[in-house]
Amino acid sequence: MKAELKQKPQQILDFIKAYRDEHDYPPSLREIGGATGIASTSHVTYYLDQLEEKGYIARDNRISRGIQLLGAAEPFAHAAEEVVSVPYLGYIVASAPISVEPLPGDETVEISRALFGRDTSDLFALTVQGNSMIDALINDGDMVIIRQQERVENGQMAAVWLDDPGETTLKKLYYEGNQVRLQPANPTMEPFYEPAENVRVQGKVVMVIRQMG
Amino acid sequence: MKAELKQKPQQILDFIKAYRDEHDYPPSLREIGGATGIASTSHVTYYLDQLEEKGYIARDNRISRGIQLLGAAEPFAHAAEEVVSVPYLGYIVASAPISVEPLPGDETVEISRALFGRDTSDLFALTVQGNSMIDALINDGDMVIIRQQERVENGQMAAVWLDDPGETTLKKLYYEGNQVRLQPANPTMEPFYEPAENVRVQGKVVMVIRQMG
DNA sequence: ATTATATTGGAACATTTGTTCCATGTCAAG
DNA sequence: CTTGACATGGAACAAATGTTCCAATATAAT
């Protein structure tokens, strides 16, 4: 039974939020009192104790402005959890293996966590250069988000480096004995086969993003 | 000429960030000193003045813990501005026009603003159902982000409703006299033509997002 | 009415915290 | 060697800030 906050405590909570938004640090007891029409600091403490009791805030003893907004209150912490920041590493081209060296200036791409599975580690983003991956329904200029890993499960789309022709490509992989079937994502195109030792998985393709003017 | 921060100031800046992440409020001068091996508060002030000079932080005089992280430093404020929230409206199917009624519970998808042009208004997101748009390099299950508008420029990809067959499709449009050429995004497929009055533009396709397991 | 409980104010006090001023050491330039 | 900018420490001090204790008034319960 989560009782509604009465006016005063609610007012205080709102003020703390607003103050933090403006100053980037929490208010002092006297500032809270001044803004909410409370004359005594002990009176402010009185309400702050209630707010802490009910889990709206946390306080650090004897530390000035030591107030933290919890759960229901904090807007930023929320937003941060709903978005994944994926480092952007430049280009993926057919003629060279993927390089995973971070760019100077650490650019990132933010995308809703909801669009990913639970595992959002080891991700990076690349821009596809060239039309050689059209058979994967991927165009020149598309952005692919890849999870770095050295093997994928049957049927998953992977970025692979083929030793023999010496090129990077994106295909669905099916392990069939000591051969690998590389299946274009475009169902109108035919698969081809490579010996397993010729196929180096660079990562699993997790997402493709195409921007259009 | 943006001079690199020397070790100490950089260390202080990092500490302030970390401390704020953990406590939700900024550290005091003595806490900064303690964490960075500086024995005197005046010494901490010395560096803080430098950081303020260079625009990394702002300080409020005589206010305890009155430190704000600016621009380069603040991760949250940064993220909020760099992300666009696009409302998610459900499905787009070949057999029906697009419906732009918001779903209950207002779901949204957040994506880096950097991936869009400057105009991020009137956007909405839909999930493609069915394989009928494969000629636009779009698969069953892909998400498309569309800007609602009733006409597009030549060569832009649009979501259109064709009165005659009675279906929604995604094509690049070229106005040619009183005909419209509907060009599949997949260059291996042939375009076809429709009389202009049969083509109702529902919106411009701004982005395609494909998620893969 | 009387008692208990919640609300509000005041003020003294102890800490925490920022400021200021002075002193010392280092290191490169003149 | 002297000078001066930079880096560092110390301590005294003033201001800001949280705590604590006491008192007064309301408001509700008995």
Short mmCIF file of C-alpha atoms (C1' of nucleotides) in Angstrom, two decimals:
data_model
loop_
_atom_site.label_atom_id
_atom_site.label_comp_id
_atom_site.label_asym_id
_atom_site.label_seq_id
_atom_site.Cartn_x
_atom_site.Cartn_y
_atom_site.Cartn_z
CA MET A 1 0.00 0.00 0.00
CA LYS A 2 2.04 2.88 -1.31
CA ALA A 3 0.49 5.89 0.30
CA GLU A 4 0.32 9.05 -1.77
CA LEU A 5 2.75 11.70 -0.72
CA LYS A 6 1.09 14.59 1.02
CA GLN A 7 1.53 18.05 -0.33
CA LYS A 8 4.57 19.15 1.61
CA PRO A 9 6.80 16.15 1.06
CA GLN A 10 5.79 16.09 -2.60
CA GLN A 11 6.60 19.75 -2.89
CA ILE A 12 10.00 19.14 -1.36
CA LEU A 13 10.68 16.25 -3.70
CA ASP A 14 9.74 18.35 -6.69
CA PHE A 15 11.98 21.15 -5.52
CA ILE A 16 14.95 18.84 -5.09
CA LYS A 17 14.44 17.55 -8.61
CA ALA A 18 14.13 21.02 -10.09
CA TYR A 19 17.10 22.29 -8.12
CA ARG A 20 19.24 19.41 -9.26
CA ASP A 21 18.25 19.93 -12.86
CA GLU A 22 19.31 23.52 -12.64
CA HIS A 23 22.42 23.33 -10.51
CA ASP A 24 23.65 19.81 -11.04
CA TYR A 25 23.99 19.37 -7.30
CA PRO A 26 21.40 18.95 -4.56
CA PRO A 27 20.08 21.80 -2.39
CA SER A 28 20.95 22.42 1.25
CA LEU A 29 18.39 22.12 4.03
CA ARG A 30 17.98 25.86 4.25
CA GLU A 31 17.50 26.17 0.52
CA ILE A 32 14.80 23.53 0.64
CA GLY A 33 13.11 25.30 3.52
CA GLY A 34 13.31 28.67 1.80
CA ALA A 35 11.74 27.33 -1.37
CA THR A 36 8.92 25.45 0.30
CA GLY A 37 8.01 27.90 3.02
CA ILE A 38 9.51 26.01 5.92
CA ALA A 39 11.18 28.22 8.50
CA SER A 40 13.27 25.74 10.44
CA THR A 41 15.95 23.39 9.26
CA SER A 42 14.83 20.83 11.77
CA HIS A 43 11.44 20.94 10.16
CA VAL A 44 12.98 20.21 6.78
CA THR A 45 14.82 17.30 8.33
CA TYR A 46 11.49 16.11 9.64
CA TYR A 47 10.11 15.75 6.12
CA LEU A 48 13.33 14.51 4.63
CA ASP A 49 13.25 11.68 7.13
CA GLN A 50 9.80 10.77 5.89
CA LEU A 51 10.91 10.81 2.30
CA GLU A 52 13.84 8.60 3.16
CA GLU A 53 11.59 6.28 5.12
CA LYS A 54 9.41 5.79 2.08
CA GLY A 55 12.34 5.23 -0.23
CA TYR A 56 12.11 8.36 -2.33
CA ILE A 57 15.51 9.66 -1.36
CA ALA A 58 18.68 8.58 0.39
CA ARG A 59 20.70 10.82 2.64
CA ASP A 60 24.33 10.76 3.70
CA ASN A 61 24.82 11.82 7.28
CA ARG A 62 26.66 15.03 7.97
CA ILE A 63 27.45 15.58 4.35
CA SER A 64 26.29 18.88 3.01
CA ARG A 65 23.82 18.49 0.16
CA GLY A 66 24.12 14.76 0.62
CA ILE A 67 20.76 13.92 -0.90
CA GLN A 68 20.22 11.34 -3.60
CA LEU A 69 17.01 10.90 -5.55
CA LEU A 70 15.97 7.29 -5.74
CA GLY A 71 13.95 5.16 -8.13
CA ALA A 72 10.76 7.01 -8.93
CA ALA A 73 12.55 10.32 -8.91
CA GLU A 74 15.72 10.10 -10.97
CA PRO A 75 15.11 10.82 -14.66
CA PHE A 76 18.72 10.46 -15.87
CA ALA A 77 19.54 7.08 -14.50
CA HIS A 78 16.44 5.83 -16.25
CA ALA A 79 17.34 7.22 -19.63
CA ALA A 80 20.85 5.88 -19.37
CA GLU A 81 19.56 2.38 -18.88
CA GLU A 82 17.23 2.46 -21.85
CA VAL A 83 19.91 3.30 -24.35
CA VAL A 84 22.96 1.38 -25.44
CA SER A 85 26.05 3.30 -26.52
CA VAL A 86 27.81 1.45 -29.28
CA PRO A 87 31.31 2.59 -30.27
CA TYR A 88 31.62 3.53 -33.92
CA LEU A 89 34.76 2.14 -35.50
CA GLY A 90 34.63 3.36 -39.08
CA TYR A 91 34.24 1.28 -42.20
CA ILE A 92 33.85 -2.31 -43.20
CA VAL A 93 35.03 -3.01 -46.75
CA ALA A 94 35.11 -6.20 -48.75
CA SER A 95 38.82 -5.98 -49.39
CA ALA A 96 40.09 -6.00 -45.81
CA PRO A 97 39.39 -7.64 -42.45
CA ILE A 98 37.50 -5.65 -39.88
CA SER A 99 39.65 -3.44 -37.77
CA VAL A 100 38.51 -3.01 -34.20
CA GLU A 101 40.75 -0.11 -33.30
CA PRO A 102 38.68 2.64 -31.72
CA LEU A 103 38.60 5.88 -33.64
CA PRO A 104 40.16 8.95 -32.07
CA GLY A 105 37.52 11.00 -30.33
CA ASP A 106 35.49 7.95 -29.35
CA GLU A 107 32.33 8.41 -31.33
CA THR A 108 29.34 6.34 -30.31
CA VAL A 109 25.89 5.53 -31.60
CA GLU A 110 23.02 5.33 -29.13
CA ILE A 111 20.15 2.96 -29.71
CA SER A 112 17.26 1.76 -27.56
CA ARG A 113 18.21 -1.22 -25.48
CA ALA A 114 14.81 -2.63 -26.41
CA LEU A 115 16.07 -3.26 -29.92
CA PHE A 116 18.78 -5.59 -28.68
CA GLY A 117 18.78 -8.84 -26.84
CA ARG A 118 19.86 -8.93 -23.24
CA ASP A 119 23.53 -9.10 -24.13
CA THR A 120 24.79 -5.72 -25.24
CA SER A 121 28.50 -6.29 -24.61
CA ASP A 122 31.29 -6.23 -27.17
CA LEU A 123 29.21 -4.38 -29.71
CA PHE A 124 30.61 -2.02 -32.29
CA ALA A 125 29.25 -0.19 -35.29
CA LEU A 126 30.66 0.02 -38.81
CA THR A 127 29.62 1.66 -42.02
CA VAL A 128 29.50 -0.61 -45.05
CA GLN A 129 31.49 0.63 -47.99
CA GLY A 130 30.70 -0.68 -51.42
CA ASN A 131 27.89 -2.69 -52.91
CA SER A 132 29.46 -6.10 -52.48
CA MET A 133 27.09 -7.06 -49.68
CA ILE A 134 23.91 -6.46 -51.56
CA ASP A 135 23.19 -10.16 -51.31
CA ALA A 136 22.87 -9.69 -47.57
CA LEU A 137 20.26 -7.00 -48.16
CA ILE A 138 22.87 -4.49 -47.20
CA ASN A 139 23.62 -1.40 -49.21
CA ASP A 140 26.55 0.90 -49.59
CA GLY A 141 26.43 3.30 -46.65
CA ASP A 142 24.43 1.09 -44.33
CA MET A 143 25.56 0.82 -40.76
CA VAL A 144 26.02 -2.61 -39.25
CA ILE A 145 26.27 -3.34 -35.57
CA ILE A 146 28.40 -6.33 -34.78
CA ARG A 147 29.17 -8.28 -31.66
CA GLN A 148 32.77 -9.36 -31.62
CA GLN A 149 32.96 -13.14 -31.31
CA GLU A 150 34.80 -15.93 -33.07
CA ARG A 151 32.01 -18.37 -33.63
CA VAL A 152 28.32 -18.09 -34.31
CA GLU A 153 25.49 -20.56 -34.22
CA ASN A 154 23.97 -22.13 -37.29
CA GLY A 155 21.87 -19.72 -39.25
CA GLN A 156 23.19 -16.55 -37.70
CA MET A 157 24.47 -13.73 -39.83
CA ALA A 158 28.18 -13.19 -39.37
CA ALA A 159 30.92 -10.94 -40.62
CA VAL A 160 33.52 -13.35 -41.95
CA TRP A 161 36.93 -13.06 -43.52
CA LEU A 162 37.56 -15.55 -46.31
CA ASP A 163 41.25 -16.36 -46.53
CA ASP A 164 41.15 -17.55 -50.09
CA PRO A 165 39.64 -14.76 -52.11
CA GLY A 166 40.82 -12.50 -49.30
CA GLU A 167 37.66 -10.60 -48.53
CA THR A 168 35.21 -9.66 -45.83
CA THR A 169 31.60 -10.59 -46.36
CA LEU A 170 28.34 -10.81 -44.46
CA LYS A 171 26.49 -14.10 -44.71
CA LYS A 172 24.38 -16.51 -42.76
CA LEU A 173 26.54 -19.44 -41.70
CA TYR A 174 25.62 -23.08 -41.57
CA TYR A 175 28.22 -25.58 -40.44
CA GLU A 176 27.83 -28.77 -42.45
CA GLY A 177 30.58 -31.23 -41.60
CA ASN A 178 33.91 -29.61 -42.39
CA GLN A 179 32.29 -27.29 -44.82
CA VAL A 180 30.49 -24.05 -44.20
CA ARG A 181 27.48 -23.00 -46.19
CA LEU A 182 27.40 -19.27 -46.73
CA GLN A 183 23.83 -18.27 -47.36
CA PRO A 184 22.93 -14.83 -48.66
CA ALA A 185 20.17 -13.17 -46.72
CA ASN A 186 18.44 -12.44 -49.96
CA PRO A 187 16.41 -15.59 -50.62
CA THR A 188 16.63 -15.12 -54.38
CA MET A 189 20.36 -15.71 -54.34
CA GLU A 190 22.16 -19.02 -54.17
CA PRO A 191 24.40 -20.15 -51.32
CA PHE A 192 27.97 -21.30 -51.78
CA TYR A 193 30.31 -23.46 -49.76
CA GLU A 194 33.73 -22.94 -48.27
CA PRO A 195 36.02 -25.25 -46.31
CA ALA A 196 35.67 -24.44 -42.61
CA GLU A 197 39.33 -23.49 -42.17
CA ASN A 198 38.94 -20.81 -44.82
CA VAL A 199 36.21 -19.02 -42.88
CA ARG A 200 37.20 -16.69 -40.08
CA VAL A 201 34.29 -15.33 -38.13
CA GLN A 202 34.90 -11.72 -37.15
CA GLY A 203 31.69 -11.18 -35.33
CA LYS A 204 27.97 -11.66 -35.36
CA VAL A 205 25.82 -9.14 -37.15
CA VAL A 206 23.29 -7.95 -34.64
CA MET A 207 21.66 -5.09 -36.46
CA VAL A 208 21.65 -3.24 -39.75
CA ILE A 209 20.72 0.40 -39.96
CA ARG A 210 20.10 2.11 -43.26
CA GLN A 211 19.76 5.86 -43.44
CA MET A 212 18.07 7.49 -46.35
CA GLY A 213 18.14 11.11 -47.39
CA MET B 1 44.01 25.59 -29.66
CA LYS B 2 42.53 23.33 -27.08
CA ALA B 3 45.44 22.36 -24.88
CA GLU B 4 45.41 18.85 -23.49
CA LEU B 5 44.73 18.62 -19.82
CA LYS B 6 47.75 17.66 -17.83
CA GLN B 7 47.67 14.66 -15.58
CA LYS B 8 46.50 16.25 -12.37
CA PRO B 9 43.60 18.29 -13.67
CA GLN B 10 42.48 15.36 -15.77
CA GLN B 11 42.66 13.11 -12.75
CA ILE B 12 40.58 15.56 -10.77
CA LEU B 13 38.02 15.78 -13.54
CA ASP B 14 37.77 12.01 -13.72
CA PHE B 15 37.34 11.79 -9.99
CA ILE B 16 34.55 14.33 -9.96
CA LYS B 17 32.77 12.37 -12.65
CA ALA B 18 33.19 9.07 -10.87
CA TYR B 19 32.18 10.57 -7.54
CA ARG B 20 29.07 12.07 -9.04
CA ASP B 21 28.13 8.82 -10.69
CA GLU B 22 28.37 7.08 -7.36
CA HIS B 23 26.92 9.64 -4.99
CA ASP B 24 24.69 11.75 -7.17
CA TYR B 25 26.26 14.87 -5.77
CA PRO B 26 29.67 16.45 -6.29
CA PRO B 27 32.65 15.95 -3.96
CA SER B 28 34.05 18.51 -1.52
CA LEU B 29 37.49 20.02 -1.96
CA ARG B 30 38.95 17.77 0.71
CA GLU B 31 37.45 14.70 -0.86
CA ILE B 32 38.97 15.65 -4.19
CA GLY B 33 42.31 16.21 -2.53
CA GLY B 34 42.17 12.94 -0.69
CA ALA B 35 41.40 10.99 -3.82
CA THR B 36 44.03 12.60 -6.00
CA GLY B 37 46.86 12.85 -3.48
CA ILE B 38 46.65 16.56 -2.89
CA ALA B 39 47.24 17.58 0.68
CA SER B 40 45.95 21.12 0.73
CA THR B 41 42.53 22.45 -0.11
CA SER B 42 44.10 25.56 -1.54
CA HIS B 43 45.98 23.34 -3.88
CA VAL B 44 42.76 21.73 -5.04
CA THR B 45 41.31 25.18 -5.60
CA TYR B 46 44.37 25.95 -7.66
CA TYR B 47 43.52 23.19 -10.12
CA LEU B 48 39.80 23.75 -9.98
CA ASP B 49 40.40 27.31 -11.09
CA GLN B 50 42.28 26.00 -14.08
CA LEU B 51 39.49 23.61 -14.97
CA GLU B 52 36.99 26.41 -14.72
CA GLU B 53 39.18 28.66 -16.80
CA LYS B 54 39.23 26.09 -19.57
CA GLY B 55 35.50 25.53 -19.42
CA TYR B 56 35.44 22.02 -18.10
CA ILE B 57 33.56 22.86 -14.94
CA ALA B 58 31.63 25.69 -13.35
CA ARG B 59 31.79 26.57 -9.68
CA ASP B 60 29.41 28.40 -7.42
CA ASN B 61 31.18 30.55 -4.88
CA ARG B 62 30.95 29.63 -1.26
CA ILE B 63 28.55 26.82 -1.95
CA SER B 64 29.66 23.49 -0.64
CA ARG B 65 30.07 20.92 -3.37
CA GLY B 66 29.04 23.60 -5.83
CA ILE B 67 30.74 22.05 -8.83
CA GLN B 68 29.04 21.49 -12.17
CA LEU B 69 30.49 19.43 -14.97
CA LEU B 70 30.25 21.20 -18.29
CA GLY B 71 30.15 20.19 -21.94
CA ALA B 72 32.90 17.69 -22.51
CA ALA B 73 32.33 16.18 -19.11
CA GLU B 74 28.63 15.68 -18.48
CA PRO B 75 27.47 12.34 -19.79
CA PHE B 76 23.75 12.57 -19.05
CA ALA B 77 22.82 15.96 -20.40
CA HIS B 78 24.90 15.04 -23.40
CA ALA B 79 23.07 11.80 -24.05
CA ALA B 80 19.65 13.40 -23.71
CA GLU B 81 20.34 15.83 -26.51
CA GLU B 82 22.00 13.32 -28.74
CA VAL B 83 19.08 10.95 -28.85
CA VAL B 84 15.81 11.16 -30.73
CA SER B 85 12.74 9.46 -29.31
CA VAL B 86 10.61 8.06 -32.09
CA PRO B 87 7.11 6.80 -31.26
CA TYR B 88 6.51 3.22 -32.21
CA LEU B 89 3.16 2.69 -33.93
CA GLY B 90 3.02 -1.02 -34.63
CA TYR B 91 3.02 -2.73 -38.02
CA ILE B 92 3.13 -1.84 -41.66
CA VAL B 93 1.61 -4.49 -43.90
CA ALA B 94 1.18 -4.65 -47.64
CA SER B 95 -2.56 -5.13 -47.42
CA ALA B 96 -3.50 -1.95 -45.58
CA PRO B 97 -2.60 1.73 -45.42
CA ILE B 98 -0.38 2.88 -42.61
CA SER B 99 -2.21 3.74 -39.44
CA VAL B 100 -0.74 6.54 -37.43
CA GLU B 101 -2.70 6.00 -34.26
CA PRO B 102 -0.35 5.93 -31.29
CA LEU B 103 -0.26 2.65 -29.45
CA PRO B 104 -1.46 2.55 -25.88
CA GLY B 105 1.44 2.89 -23.49
CA ASP B 106 3.38 5.17 -25.81
CA GLU B 107 6.34 3.05 -26.68
CA THR B 108 9.28 4.81 -28.24
CA VAL B 109 12.55 3.93 -29.88
CA GLU B 110 15.64 6.02 -29.13
CA ILE B 111 18.29 6.52 -31.74
CA SER B 112 21.29 8.82 -32.01
CA ARG B 113 20.40 12.15 -33.49
CA ALA B 114 23.61 11.88 -35.47
CA LEU B 115 21.98 9.22 -37.62
CA PHE B 116 19.26 11.59 -38.78
CA GLY B 117 19.26 14.79 -40.70
CA ARG B 118 18.52 18.00 -38.87
CA ASP B 119 14.77 17.54 -39.11
CA THR B 120 13.59 14.97 -36.60
CA SER B 121 9.94 15.97 -36.43
CA ASP B 122 6.92 13.87 -37.40
CA LEU B 123 8.84 10.65 -37.23
CA PHE B 124 7.34 7.31 -36.34
CA ALA B 125 8.53 3.74 -36.34
CA LEU B 126 6.82 0.66 -37.78
CA THR B 127 7.66 -3.00 -38.00
CA VAL B 128 7.40 -4.50 -41.47
CA GLN B 129 5.22 -7.58 -41.67
CA GLY B 130 5.61 -9.94 -44.58
CA ASN B 131 8.18 -10.37 -47.30
CA SER B 132 6.49 -8.23 -49.90
CA MET B 133 9.04 -5.45 -49.55
CA ILE B 134 12.07 -7.52 -50.24
CA ASP B 135 12.59 -5.51 -53.39
CA ALA B 136 13.27 -2.53 -51.19
CA LEU B 137 15.98 -4.50 -49.37
CA ILE B 138 13.58 -4.79 -46.50
CA ASN B 139 12.81 -8.03 -44.72
CA ASP B 140 9.99 -9.36 -42.64
CA GLY B 141 10.53 -8.00 -39.14
CA ASP B 142 12.58 -4.98 -40.10
CA MET B 143 11.77 -1.68 -38.49
CA VAL B 144 11.27 1.34 -40.69
CA ILE B 145 11.30 4.90 -39.49
CA ILE B 146 9.09 7.17 -41.51
CA ARG B 147 8.49 10.88 -41.60
CA GLN B 148 4.87 11.63 -42.19
CA GLN B 149 4.50 13.77 -45.31
CA GLU B 150 2.36 13.72 -48.43
CA ARG B 151 4.96 14.30 -51.05
CA VAL B 152 8.60 13.41 -51.45
CA GLU B 153 11.30 14.56 -53.80
CA ASN B 154 12.43 12.60 -56.80
CA GLY B 155 14.48 9.60 -55.87
CA GLN B 156 13.48 9.46 -52.25
CA MET B 157 12.18 6.27 -50.72
CA ALA B 158 8.55 6.59 -49.70
CA ALA B 159 5.84 4.53 -48.14
CA VAL B 160 3.01 4.69 -50.66
CA TRP B 161 -0.51 3.36 -50.88
CA LEU B 162 -1.51 2.18 -54.34
CA ASP B 163 -5.25 2.55 -54.80
CA ASP B 164 -5.53 0.05 -57.58
CA PRO B 165 -4.05 -3.15 -56.29
CA GLY B 166 -4.87 -1.75 -52.85
CA GLU B 167 -1.57 -2.19 -51.12
CA THR B 168 1.16 -0.42 -49.20
CA THR B 169 4.67 -0.60 -50.59
CA LEU B 170 8.06 0.99 -50.13
CA LYS B 171 9.71 2.33 -53.26
CA LYS B 172 11.87 5.09 -54.58
CA LEU B 173 9.65 7.55 -56.42
CA TYR B 174 10.40 9.43 -59.61
CA TYR B 175 7.76 11.73 -60.97
CA GLU B 176 7.78 11.54 -64.74
CA GLY B 177 5.04 13.62 -66.25
CA ASN B 178 1.73 12.33 -64.96
CA GLN B 179 3.26 8.97 -64.27
CA VAL B 180 5.26 7.85 -61.31
CA ARG B 181 8.13 5.45 -61.64
CA LEU B 182 8.36 3.14 -58.67
CA GLN B 183 11.92 1.95 -58.42
CA PRO B 184 12.88 -0.93 -56.16
CA ALA B 185 15.89 -0.21 -53.97
CA ASN B 186 17.38 -3.48 -55.11
CA PRO B 187 19.16 -2.57 -58.34
CA THR B 188 18.68 -6.05 -59.75
CA MET B 189 14.93 -5.54 -59.94
CA GLU B 190 12.97 -3.70 -62.57
CA PRO B 191 10.93 -0.55 -61.95
CA PHE B 192 7.29 -0.19 -62.85
CA TYR B 193 4.99 2.73 -63.53
CA GLU B 194 1.76 3.93 -62.04
CA PRO B 195 -0.47 6.88 -62.89
CA ALA B 196 0.24 9.68 -60.40
CA GLU B 197 -3.33 9.79 -59.07
CA ASN B 198 -3.04 6.16 -58.04
CA VAL B 199 -0.05 6.82 -55.80
CA ARG B 200 -0.68 8.17 -52.30
CA VAL B 201 2.47 9.02 -50.41
CA GLN B 202 2.13 8.12 -46.77
CA GLY B 203 5.53 9.27 -45.69
CA LYS B 204 9.19 9.29 -46.46
CA VAL B 205 11.29 6.38 -45.34
CA VAL B 206 14.11 7.84 -43.29
CA MET B 207 15.71 4.76 -41.86
CA VAL B 208 15.54 1.00 -41.87
CA ILE B 209 16.63 -1.04 -38.88
CA ARG B 210 17.04 -4.78 -39.07
CA GLN B 211 17.56 -6.80 -35.93
CA MET B 212 19.06 -10.22 -36.11
CA GLY B 213 19.06 -12.94 -33.51
"C1'" DA C 1 -12.29 17.92 27.72
"C1'" DT C 2 -8.08 15.45 27.61
"C1'" DT C 3 -4.56 12.98 25.59
"C1'" DA C 4 -1.79 11.68 21.90
"C1'" DT C 5 0.15 12.67 17.43
"C1'" DA C 6 1.43 15.38 13.70
"C1'" DT C 7 3.10 19.93 12.32
"C1'" DT C 8 5.83 23.94 12.83
"C1'" DG C 9 9.41 27.29 14.78
"C1'" DG C 10 13.75 28.67 17.17
"C1'" DA C 11 18.15 28.67 18.40
"C1'" DA C 12 22.48 26.78 19.97
"C1'" DC C 13 26.04 23.90 18.46
"C1'" DA C 14 29.31 20.96 16.05
"C1'" DT C 15 30.98 19.85 11.50
"C1'" DT C 16 31.85 20.31 7.08
"C1'" DT C 17 33.50 23.05 3.73
"C1'" DG C 18 35.25 26.92 0.93
"C1'" DT C 19 38.64 31.09 1.24
"C1'" DT C 20 42.66 33.40 2.04
"C1'" DC C 21 47.39 34.19 3.01
"C1'" DC C 22 51.93 32.58 3.60
"C1'" DA C 23 55.78 29.46 2.91
"C1'" DT C 24 58.50 25.97 0.49
"C1'" DG C 25 60.36 23.35 -3.22
"C1'" DT C 26 61.26 22.63 -8.36
"C1'" DC C 27 62.79 23.63 -12.69
"C1'" DA C 28 63.69 26.15 -16.71
"C1'" DA C 29 65.01 30.74 -18.65
"C1'" DG C 30 67.93 34.55 -18.53
"C1'" DC D 1 73.23 32.42 -9.80
"C1'" DT D 2 69.00 34.79 -9.84
"C1'" DT D 3 64.43 35.22 -11.29
"C1'" DG D 4 60.04 33.70 -12.03
"C1'" DA D 5 56.42 30.67 -13.19
"C1'" DC D 6 54.54 26.51 -11.54
"C1'" DA D 7 53.48 23.02 -8.16
"C1'" DT D 8 52.63 21.86 -3.38
"C1'" DG D 9 51.69 22.16 1.70
"C1'" DG D 10 49.91 24.33 6.01
"C1'" DA D 11 47.04 26.63 8.86
"C1'" DA D 12 43.78 30.09 10.31
"C1'" DC D 13 39.34 31.71 9.38
"C1'" DA D 14 34.68 32.58 7.88
"C1'" DA D 15 30.74 30.81 6.00
"C1'" DA D 16 27.59 27.18 4.99
"C1'" DT D 17 25.34 23.34 6.57
"C1'" DG D 18 23.59 19.45 9.19
"C1'" DT D 19 22.18 18.03 14.21
"C1'" DT D 20 20.05 18.29 18.37
"C1'" DC D 21 17.04 19.79 21.91
"C1'" DC D 22 13.21 22.43 23.35
"C1'" DA D 23 8.89 24.71 22.76
"C1'" DA D 24 4.43 25.90 20.74
"C1'" DT D 25 0.42 25.04 18.14
"C1'" DA D 26 -2.59 22.44 15.74
"C1'" DT D 27 -5.45 18.18 14.78
"C1'" DA D 28 -7.26 13.92 15.61
"C1'" DA D 29 -8.49 10.30 18.77
"C1'" DT D 30 -10.49 8.81 23.11
#
